[in-house]
């Protein structure tokens, strides 16, 4: 259960909008909220593994900040000079930190996408736009593990007769690898022909053909979509009014500081932390029942 139990359209809208905001907004407060929200959601999804994955990204962010600030010399607030004589400025360090955190946030968000957006959901969403594209994507997703499994079976069989990928000298090994690749390619193409004949027999491409789906847009989804839309609209208004803008060169300048900033930051925080909150709430609710 959790956020993944909502309609695929809800999941898609959240990740699409959040990733767009992460790409477009450079305000450090909004960037930090995005990272903490993604950090919390992935940690909830994966437990200790998710927490460890998030913590591993922190040293890479720090390393990127130091590299960026060492070779970008904008800014008027000089802190010190590095070993090669370049000025380390507050503006470059802060902007490098913003870029590094944005990169880590995107990695975490895409990791969350892989956990929440299953193949069935992707095929369902694409099927509403283009049934043929949905079919091709489903075939592609299905082919990848099948090709890997077929390659392992062929390699194991050839290894039993002394023609494995690691048998013989270098030339023999190369020839054996090409043989495995040829067998797997031929078998894959043959399976595509069988799939095509099977699809044709079941009426693929006929007009009026319907698609089965287990997803249903209920009142719970409508409520979450309404809340999400309101938070998205408030954040868009904040961006249009310049409350998410900031200058880093030649100095850090933040405009429009006031009580509206608190409202906009809270709205964006509510949007970012929405899946983590829903996931935690639903897990507790179903655990009691």
mmCIF file of N, CA and C in Angstrom, residues 110 173 187 207 224 239 260 287:
data_model
loop_
_atom_site.group_PDB
_atom_site.id
_atom_site.type_symbol
_atom_site.label_atom_id
_atom_site.label_comp_id
_atom_site.label_asym_id
_atom_site.label_seq_id
_atom_site.Cartn_x
_atom_site.Cartn_y
_atom_site.Cartn_z
ATOM 1 N N UNK A 110 14.290 9.817 -9.298
ATOM 2 C CA UNK A 110 14.190 8.777 -10.324
ATOM 3 C C UNK A 110 14.235 7.386 -9.693
ATOM 4 N N UNK A 173 37.518 -17.951 -27.566
ATOM 5 C CA UNK A 173 36.560 -17.295 -26.681
ATOM 6 C C UNK A 173 35.737 -16.265 -27.441
ATOM 7 N N UNK A 187 16.942 -16.613 -31.730
ATOM 8 C CA UNK A 187 15.822 -17.052 -30.892
ATOM 9 C C UNK A 187 14.898 -15.886 -30.546
ATOM 10 N N UNK A 207 -10.561 -2.386 -35.103
ATOM 11 C CA UNK A 207 -11.257 -1.212 -34.580
ATOM 12 C C UNK A 207 -12.234 -1.625 -33.475
ATOM 13 N N UNK A 224 -6.849 13.570 -3.447
ATOM 14 C CA UNK A 224 -5.403 13.799 -3.524
ATOM 15 C C UNK A 224 -5.065 14.676 -4.727
ATOM 16 N N UNK A 239 6.502 31.123 -8.383
ATOM 17 C CA UNK A 239 7.534 31.247 -9.413
ATOM 18 C C UNK A 239 7.257 32.423 -10.333
ATOM 19 N N UNK A 260 4.674 36.225 2.543
ATOM 20 C CA UNK A 260 4.245 35.350 1.470
ATOM 21 C C UNK A 260 5.253 34.234 1.205
ATOM 22 N N UNK A 287 -2.081 -1.205 8.949
ATOM 23 C CA UNK A 287 -1.479 -2.043 9.997
ATOM 24 C C UNK A 287 -2.451 -2.204 11.165
#
